[in-house]
Amino acid sequence: MPKTDATHDPKRRSWVDSANGHPEFPIQNLPLGVFVPPGGGAPRGGVAIGDFILDLAAAHAAGLFRGEAAAAAEAASGPALNDLFALGAAPRAALRARLSELLALDSAERARVEPCLHRAEDCTMQLPARIGDYTDFYAGIHHATNTGRQFRPDNPLLPNYKYVPIAYHGRSSSVVPSGTPVRRPNGQRKPGRETTPSFGPSRNLDYELELGIWMGPGNALGTPIPISEAGERIAGFCLLNDWSARDIQGWEYQPLGPFLGKNFCTTISPWVITPEALAPFRVAQPPRAEDDPAPMDYLLDAADQREGALDLELEVLLITPGLREKGLPPHRLALSNARHLYWTPAQLVAHHACGGCNLQPGDLFGSGTISGPEESSFGSLLETTQGGRKPLQLASGETRRFLEDGDEVILRAHARREGYASIGFGECRGTVQPAP
Ligand code: CA
């Protein structure tokens, strides 16, 4: 597990003024992403610092890196970060250490770094990596219980839940960066009151609040990843909105699981928050209820249980056409925390590979919807409105069972801890467009 070092010093300030006290990207964060510079050009790797993006290819060409940091900067210079993810923790940490030095207030190299900065608002963010495979887990136990209760009131959690990190293989081609419009899908719907299904736009379009997990160095086919090594295979984290058409999902999901109800669009935040940046916000995996089975040996590691979970505040906001028209603030749909996951990120990695499935740099996991125990922390409308039976009342006078065309959903995440600089993930946004 990465340790805290000088790069986490809350007193460290940057000569990039906007970084100091920045709610998302102070010098203690330094997340990685891929951007198109102002005026166009080839997409390339960059680092967010305050309201700016540092061009890694330009900084590397200026000779600002040496050794492992140079190898990492070079790997991050192209249109995708897969090569950087493949290098693993040490080069990534070396790059972080050098960036922290270059951007610090007392940097001797400010004059050489400054030409490599672009205003973030003039750049376009892209997906940070070529996503080979995308897997969506179901590790939020409150979400699994709330959802299960709607379908099976007497037996909300299926018996495998506390033994197996449940997941399905998702669709990588429809993962899009924040800001990309979300087209309402057409599909087969069959509400309970109707005897036959019909085809048309989903009437129950929903969001899901999830943590995205980027894979670093993978494993060869047939070679599992031991739980003790699983954490260091993770290259970073992002926010993930697993848009879900509940009516399509409800009709199709048995017996083989989600398909068209889930594969039309998944939005992620474009910045990869590194395990190094999150080192101060590691916490113990919350203890299981007394009656719960202990994780099996291949999922159990003392260090992972001690510090493998993340204390990360997660927020969902909704902006509707009515709220926008009346100049009203966004409606907060939920405030949750990554501590509510039943499995650690390392357990998801170890489980995914335990049968020999090969993971590759740039593969993406969704954690599953992260709901907390209270209604104000539910991570989907399926839970908040009880499947549409209890509509939300908005300050604009509008009501919502599920999402309407023109609605925008914004996910945010912040890590805070006494004695450390707070960092954020940036936003994960998407606006619903009418069905084609
Ligand atoms: Ca999901």
Coordinates of C-alpha atoms and ligand atoms in Angstrom, one line a residue:
M1 CA 0.0 0.0 0.0
P2 CA 1.5 3.4 -0.9
K3 CA 2.7 5.4 2.1
T4 CA 2.5 9.2 2.7
D5 CA 5.6 11.2 1.9
A6 CA 6.6 14.8 1.2
T7 CA 4.2 15.0 -1.8
H8 CA 1.3 14.8 0.7
D9 CA 2.6 17.6 3.0
P10 CA -0.4 19.9 3.4
K11 CA 1.9 22.9 3.7
R12 CA 3.3 22.3 0.2
R13 CA 2.1 25.1 -2.1
S14 CA 2.4 25.6 -5.8
W15 CA 3.5 28.5 -8.0
V16 CA 0.3 27.7 -10.0
D17 CA -1.8 30.0 -7.7
S18 CA -5.2 28.4 -8.5
A19 CA -3.9 25.1 -7.2
N20 CA -3.6 26.4 -3.6
G21 CA -6.8 25.6 -1.8
H22 CA -8.2 24.1 -5.0
P23 CA -11.1 21.8 -4.0
E24 CA -10.2 19.2 -6.6
F25 CA -6.6 19.5 -7.8
P26 CA -4.2 21.0 -5.3
I27 CA -0.5 20.0 -5.6
Q28 CA -1.2 17.0 -3.3
N29 CA -3.4 15.3 -5.9
L30 CA -1.7 15.4 -9.4
P31 CA -4.2 13.2 -11.3
L32 CA -3.4 11.8 -14.7
G33 CA -5.5 12.2 -17.8
V34 CA -5.6 12.5 -21.6
F35 CA -6.4 15.9 -23.2
V36 CA -6.6 17.7 -26.5
P37 CA -4.8 21.0 -26.2
P38 CA -6.4 24.4 -27.1
G39 CA -6.9 24.7 -30.8
G40 CA -6.7 21.0 -31.4
G41 CA -3.8 18.6 -32.0
A42 CA -3.0 15.1 -30.9
P43 CA -4.4 13.9 -27.6
R44 CA -1.7 13.5 -25.0
G45 CA -1.2 12.7 -21.3
G46 CA -1.5 15.5 -18.8
V47 CA -1.6 16.3 -15.1
A48 CA -4.3 18.5 -13.5
I49 CA -2.9 21.3 -11.3
G50 CA -5.4 23.8 -10.1
D51 CA -7.2 25.3 -13.2
F52 CA -4.4 24.1 -15.5
I53 CA -3.2 21.0 -17.2
L54 CA 0.5 20.2 -17.5
D55 CA 1.4 18.7 -20.8
L56 CA 3.5 15.6 -20.0
A57 CA 4.9 15.1 -23.5
A58 CA 6.0 18.8 -23.6
A59 CA 7.6 18.6 -20.2
H60 CA 9.3 15.3 -21.1
A61 CA 10.6 16.9 -24.4
A62 CA 11.9 19.8 -22.3
G63 CA 14.1 17.3 -20.4
L64 CA 12.4 17.8 -17.0
F65 CA 12.4 14.1 -16.0
R66 CA 15.1 11.6 -15.4
G67 CA 15.2 7.8 -14.6
E68 CA 11.9 6.2 -13.7
A69 CA 10.1 9.5 -13.8
A70 CA 11.2 9.9 -17.4
A71 CA 10.1 6.4 -18.3
A72 CA 6.7 7.2 -16.8
A73 CA 6.4 10.6 -18.6
E74 CA 7.3 9.1 -21.9
A75 CA 4.7 6.3 -21.4
A76 CA 2.1 9.0 -20.6
S77 CA 3.0 11.2 -23.7
G78 CA 0.7 9.4 -26.2
P79 CA -3.1 9.4 -26.7
A80 CA -3.8 6.7 -24.0
L81 CA -2.3 5.9 -20.6
N82 CA -2.2 2.1 -21.0
D83 CA 1.6 2.0 -21.3
L84 CA 1.9 4.1 -18.1
F85 CA -0.6 1.9 -16.3
A86 CA 1.5 -1.2 -17.4
L87 CA 4.6 0.2 -15.7
G88 CA 3.2 -0.2 -12.2
A89 CA 3.6 1.7 -8.9
A90 CA 7.3 2.7 -8.8
P91 CA 7.6 4.7 -12.0
R92 CA 4.2 6.3 -11.3
A93 CA 5.3 7.3 -7.8
A94 CA 8.6 8.7 -9.2
L95 CA 6.7 10.8 -11.7
R96 CA 4.5 12.1 -8.9
A97 CA 7.5 13.0 -6.8
R98 CA 9.2 14.9 -9.6
L99 CA 5.9 16.7 -10.6
S100 CA 5.4 17.8 -7.0
E101 CA 8.9 19.2 -7.0
L102 CA 8.5 21.0 -10.4
L103 CA 5.2 22.6 -9.4
A104 CA 6.1 23.5 -5.8
L105 CA 6.4 27.1 -4.9
D106 CA 10.2 26.9 -4.4
S107 CA 10.8 25.1 -7.7
A108 CA 13.9 26.2 -9.5
E109 CA 12.5 25.2 -12.8
R110 CA 9.3 27.2 -13.0
A111 CA 10.4 29.0 -16.1
R112 CA 10.9 25.7 -18.0
V113 CA 7.6 24.2 -16.7
E114 CA 5.3 27.2 -17.3
P115 CA 5.3 26.9 -21.1
C116 CA 3.9 23.3 -20.7
L117 CA 0.7 24.5 -19.0
H118 CA -2.7 25.0 -20.6
R119 CA -5.8 26.4 -19.1
A120 CA -8.0 23.4 -18.4
E121 CA -11.1 25.1 -19.6
D122 CA -9.6 25.5 -23.1
C123 CA -8.7 21.8 -23.3
T124 CA -11.0 18.8 -24.1
M125 CA -10.7 15.8 -21.9
Q126 CA -10.8 12.3 -23.4
L127 CA -10.9 8.8 -22.0
P128 CA -7.6 8.2 -20.2
A129 CA -7.0 4.8 -21.6
R130 CA -8.1 2.3 -24.3
I131 CA -10.4 0.2 -22.3
G132 CA -9.9 -3.5 -23.3
D133 CA -12.5 -4.8 -20.9
Y134 CA -15.0 -3.4 -18.5
T135 CA -16.4 -5.3 -15.6
D136 CA -19.1 -4.0 -13.3
F137 CA -19.2 -5.4 -9.8
Y138 CA -22.0 -5.3 -7.2
A139 CA -20.0 -4.6 -4.1
G140 CA -22.3 -2.0 -2.5
I141 CA -24.2 -4.1 0.0
H142 CA -26.8 -1.5 0.9
H143 CA -27.6 -1.1 -2.9
A144 CA -27.7 -4.9 -3.3
T145 CA -30.1 -5.2 -0.3
N146 CA -32.4 -2.3 -1.4
T147 CA -32.6 -3.5 -4.9
G148 CA -33.0 -7.2 -4.0
R149 CA -35.9 -6.2 -1.6
Q150 CA -37.9 -4.8 -4.5
F151 CA -37.7 -8.1 -6.4
R152 CA -37.6 -10.5 -3.5
P153 CA -39.0 -8.9 -0.3
D154 CA -38.3 -11.9 1.9
N155 CA -34.9 -12.7 0.7
P156 CA -33.2 -9.5 -0.6
L157 CA -29.6 -10.7 -0.6
L158 CA -29.0 -13.9 -2.5
P159 CA -26.9 -16.5 -0.5
N160 CA -23.8 -16.1 -2.6
Y161 CA -23.5 -12.3 -1.9
K162 CA -21.3 -12.5 1.2
Y163 CA -19.0 -15.2 -0.3
V164 CA -18.5 -14.0 -3.9
P165 CA -17.8 -10.4 -5.2
I166 CA -20.6 -10.5 -7.7
A167 CA -20.1 -8.9 -11.1
Y168 CA -20.9 -9.1 -14.8
H169 CA -18.8 -8.3 -17.9
G170 CA -19.9 -4.9 -19.1
R171 CA -19.4 -3.2 -22.4
S172 CA -16.2 -1.2 -22.9
S173 CA -17.1 0.4 -26.3
S174 CA -19.8 2.6 -24.7
V175 CA -17.7 4.0 -21.9
V176 CA -17.6 7.8 -22.5
P177 CA -15.8 10.7 -20.7
S178 CA -17.7 13.2 -18.6
G179 CA -19.8 15.7 -20.6
T180 CA -20.8 13.3 -23.4
P181 CA -24.5 13.4 -24.0
V182 CA -26.4 10.2 -22.9
R183 CA -28.9 9.0 -25.4
R184 CA -32.0 7.4 -23.9
P185 CA -32.1 3.8 -25.2
N186 CA -34.9 2.0 -27.0
G187 CA -35.5 -1.5 -26.0
Q188 CA -38.0 -4.1 -24.9
R189 CA -40.0 -3.1 -21.8
K190 CA -42.6 -5.0 -19.9
P191 CA -44.1 -3.4 -16.9
G192 CA -45.7 -5.9 -14.5
R193 CA -49.2 -4.7 -15.4
E194 CA -48.8 -5.6 -19.1
T195 CA -49.0 -9.1 -20.4
T196 CA -46.6 -8.7 -23.4
P197 CA -43.5 -6.6 -23.9
S198 CA -43.4 -3.6 -26.2
F199 CA -40.4 -1.8 -27.9
G200 CA -39.7 1.8 -27.4
P201 CA -37.7 4.4 -25.3
S202 CA -36.9 3.4 -21.8
R203 CA -39.3 4.9 -19.3
N204 CA -37.2 4.1 -16.3
L205 CA -33.8 5.6 -17.0
D206 CA -31.6 5.7 -13.9
Y207 CA -28.0 6.6 -12.8
E208 CA -25.7 4.5 -10.6
L209 CA -23.1 6.1 -8.3
E210 CA -19.9 4.0 -8.6
L211 CA -16.2 4.1 -8.1
G212 CA -14.2 3.3 -11.3
I213 CA -11.0 1.2 -10.8
W214 CA -8.3 1.3 -13.5
M215 CA -6.1 -1.8 -13.9
G216 CA -2.3 -1.4 -14.0
P217 CA 0.0 -4.4 -14.6
G218 CA -2.2 -7.4 -15.4
N219 CA -1.7 -11.1 -15.3
A220 CA -1.0 -13.8 -17.9
L221 CA -4.0 -16.0 -18.9
G222 CA -4.2 -18.9 -16.4
T223 CA -2.2 -17.1 -13.7
P224 CA -4.2 -15.7 -10.8
I225 CA -3.3 -12.6 -8.9
P226 CA -2.7 -13.3 -5.1
I227 CA -4.7 -11.0 -2.9
S228 CA -1.5 -9.8 -1.3
E229 CA -0.4 -8.4 -4.7
A230 CA -3.8 -7.3 -5.9
G231 CA -3.8 -3.8 -4.5
E232 CA -0.6 -2.8 -6.3
R233 CA -2.1 -3.9 -9.7
I234 CA -4.5 -0.9 -9.5
A235 CA -3.4 2.1 -11.5
G236 CA -6.0 4.5 -10.1
F237 CA -9.6 5.5 -9.5
C238 CA -12.3 7.6 -11.1
L239 CA -16.0 8.2 -10.8
L240 CA -18.3 6.0 -12.9
N241 CA -22.0 6.5 -13.7
D242 CA -23.5 3.2 -14.9
W243 CA -26.6 4.5 -16.6
S244 CA -29.3 1.9 -16.3
A245 CA -32.7 1.4 -18.1
R246 CA -34.6 -0.3 -15.3
D247 CA -37.5 -1.4 -17.4
I248 CA -35.3 -3.0 -20.0
Q249 CA -33.2 -4.5 -17.2
G250 CA -36.2 -5.9 -15.3
W251 CA -37.5 -7.7 -18.4
E252 CA -34.2 -9.1 -19.7
Y253 CA -32.0 -9.8 -16.7
Q254 CA -33.0 -13.3 -15.7
P255 CA -31.3 -15.7 -16.0
L256 CA -28.0 -14.4 -17.4
G257 CA -27.8 -10.9 -16.0
P258 CA -27.7 -7.3 -17.4
F259 CA -27.5 -6.7 -21.2
L260 CA -29.1 -3.9 -23.1
G261 CA -30.4 -2.3 -19.9
K262 CA -26.8 -1.4 -19.0
N263 CA -24.7 -1.4 -22.2
F264 CA -25.9 1.8 -23.9
C265 CA -23.6 4.3 -22.0
T266 CA -21.3 4.4 -19.0
T267 CA -19.9 7.8 -18.1
I268 CA -16.5 8.2 -16.3
S269 CA -14.7 11.2 -14.9
P270 CA -11.6 11.8 -17.0
W271 CA -9.0 12.1 -14.3
V272 CA -7.2 9.1 -12.9
I273 CA -6.6 9.6 -9.2
T274 CA -3.6 7.6 -8.3
P275 CA -3.2 5.2 -5.4
E276 CA -0.3 7.4 -4.3
A277 CA -2.6 10.5 -4.1
L278 CA -5.1 8.5 -2.0
A279 CA -2.6 7.1 0.5
P280 CA -3.7 9.4 3.3
F281 CA -7.3 8.4 2.9
R282 CA -6.9 4.6 3.2
V283 CA -8.9 3.1 6.0
A284 CA -9.6 -0.4 7.4
Q285 CA -12.4 -2.4 5.7
P286 CA -15.3 -2.0 8.1
P287 CA -15.9 -5.1 10.2
R288 CA -18.5 -7.6 8.9
A289 CA -21.7 -8.3 10.8
E290 CA -21.2 -11.2 13.3
D291 CA -23.3 -13.7 11.3
D292 CA -21.4 -13.0 8.0
P293 CA -18.9 -15.5 6.7
A294 CA -15.3 -14.5 6.8
P295 CA -13.8 -13.9 3.3
M296 CA -12.2 -17.1 1.9
D297 CA -8.4 -17.3 2.1
Y298 CA -7.9 -16.2 -1.5
L299 CA -9.7 -12.9 -0.7
L300 CA -8.2 -12.3 2.8
D301 CA -5.1 -10.4 3.4
A302 CA -4.2 -8.7 6.7
A303 CA -2.8 -5.5 5.2
D304 CA -5.7 -5.2 2.8
Q305 CA -8.2 -5.5 5.7
R306 CA -6.2 -3.0 7.7
E307 CA -5.9 -0.3 5.1
G308 CA -7.4 -1.5 1.8
A309 CA -10.7 0.5 1.9
L310 CA -11.1 4.2 0.9
D311 CA -12.7 7.0 2.9
L312 CA -14.1 8.9 0.0
E313 CA -17.1 11.2 0.2
L314 CA -19.4 10.6 -2.9
E315 CA -22.1 13.0 -4.0
V316 CA -24.8 12.9 -6.7
L317 CA -26.4 16.1 -8.0
L318 CA -29.4 16.5 -10.4
I319 CA -30.0 19.6 -12.6
T320 CA -33.4 19.5 -14.4
P321 CA -34.7 21.9 -17.1
G322 CA -37.0 23.4 -14.5
L323 CA -34.3 24.0 -11.9
R324 CA -32.1 25.5 -14.7
E325 CA -34.8 27.8 -16.0
K326 CA -35.6 29.1 -12.5
G327 CA -32.0 29.6 -11.6
L328 CA -32.3 27.1 -8.7
P329 CA -29.3 25.2 -7.4
P330 CA -28.8 21.5 -8.3
H331 CA -30.8 19.0 -6.2
R332 CA -28.6 16.8 -4.1
L333 CA -29.7 13.2 -4.8
A334 CA -27.3 11.5 -2.5
L335 CA -24.3 11.8 -0.2
S336 CA -22.5 8.5 0.3
N337 CA -19.0 7.1 1.0
A338 CA -16.8 4.5 -0.6
R339 CA -16.5 2.9 2.9
H340 CA -19.9 1.3 2.3
L341 CA -18.4 -1.2 -0.2
Y342 CA -18.6 -4.8 1.1
W343 CA -15.4 -5.7 -0.7
T344 CA -12.1 -3.8 -1.0
P345 CA -10.8 -2.9 -4.5
A346 CA -8.0 -5.5 -4.1
Q347 CA -10.6 -8.2 -3.4
L348 CA -12.3 -7.4 -6.6
V349 CA -9.0 -7.7 -8.5
A350 CA -8.1 -11.0 -6.8
H351 CA -11.5 -12.5 -7.4
H352 CA -11.7 -11.4 -11.0
A353 CA -8.4 -13.2 -11.7
C354 CA -8.8 -16.2 -9.4
G355 CA -10.0 -18.5 -12.2
G356 CA -7.2 -17.5 -14.5
C357 CA -9.0 -14.6 -16.3
N358 CA -6.3 -12.3 -17.6
L359 CA -6.6 -8.6 -16.6
Q360 CA -4.8 -6.0 -18.8
P361 CA -3.5 -2.5 -18.2
G362 CA -6.4 -0.1 -18.9
D363 CA -9.2 -2.6 -18.0
L364 CA -11.9 -0.8 -16.0
F365 CA -13.9 -2.0 -13.1
G366 CA -17.0 -0.4 -11.7
S367 CA -17.4 -1.0 -8.0
G368 CA -21.2 -1.4 -8.1
T369 CA -23.6 1.2 -6.8
I370 CA -22.4 2.7 -3.5
S371 CA -25.4 3.4 -1.4
G372 CA -25.1 4.1 2.3
P373 CA -27.6 2.9 4.9
E374 CA -29.8 6.0 4.9
E375 CA -32.2 7.2 2.3
S376 CA -30.1 10.3 1.7
S377 CA -27.2 8.1 0.7
F378 CA -28.9 5.9 -1.9
G379 CA -26.9 5.8 -5.1
S380 CA -29.7 5.2 -7.6
L381 CA -33.3 6.4 -8.2
L382 CA -34.4 2.8 -8.2
E383 CA -33.7 3.0 -4.4
T384 CA -34.5 6.7 -3.7
T385 CA -38.0 6.6 -5.4
Q386 CA -38.5 2.9 -4.6
G387 CA -38.7 1.9 -8.2
G388 CA -40.7 5.1 -9.1
R389 CA -43.4 4.5 -6.5
K390 CA -42.3 7.4 -4.4
P391 CA -41.5 10.3 -6.8
L392 CA -39.0 13.0 -5.8
Q393 CA -40.3 16.6 -5.3
L394 CA -38.0 19.2 -6.6
A395 CA -37.8 22.9 -5.6
S396 CA -38.8 23.8 -9.2
G397 CA -42.2 22.1 -8.7
E398 CA -41.1 19.2 -10.9
T399 CA -41.3 15.6 -9.8
R400 CA -39.1 12.7 -10.8
R401 CA -39.7 8.9 -10.7
F402 CA -36.8 8.4 -13.0
L403 CA -34.7 10.6 -15.3
E404 CA -36.4 12.8 -17.9
D405 CA -34.9 14.1 -21.2
G406 CA -32.8 17.2 -20.4
D407 CA -31.8 16.1 -16.9
E408 CA -28.2 16.3 -16.0
V409 CA -26.6 14.0 -13.4
I410 CA -23.3 15.1 -11.8
L411 CA -21.1 12.8 -9.6
R412 CA -18.4 14.2 -7.4
A413 CA -15.9 12.7 -4.9
H414 CA -13.8 14.2 -2.3
A415 CA -11.2 12.8 0.2
R416 CA -10.7 14.7 3.4
R417 CA -8.7 14.0 6.5
E418 CA -7.5 16.1 9.4
G419 CA -3.9 17.0 8.8
Y420 CA -4.0 16.5 5.1
A421 CA -4.9 18.6 2.0
S422 CA -8.4 17.6 0.7
I423 CA -8.4 16.3 -2.9
G424 CA -11.2 15.8 -5.4
F425 CA -11.9 13.6 -8.4
G426 CA -13.3 16.4 -10.7
E427 CA -16.8 15.9 -12.1
C428 CA -18.6 13.0 -13.9
R429 CA -21.4 14.6 -15.9
G430 CA -24.0 13.5 -18.4
T431 CA -27.2 15.0 -19.8
V432 CA -30.0 12.8 -21.0
Q433 CA -31.0 13.2 -24.7
P434 CA -34.3 12.0 -26.2
A435 CA -34.4 8.5 -27.6
P436 CA -33.5 8.3 -31.4
Ligands
CA1 CA -23.8 -1.0 -11.9

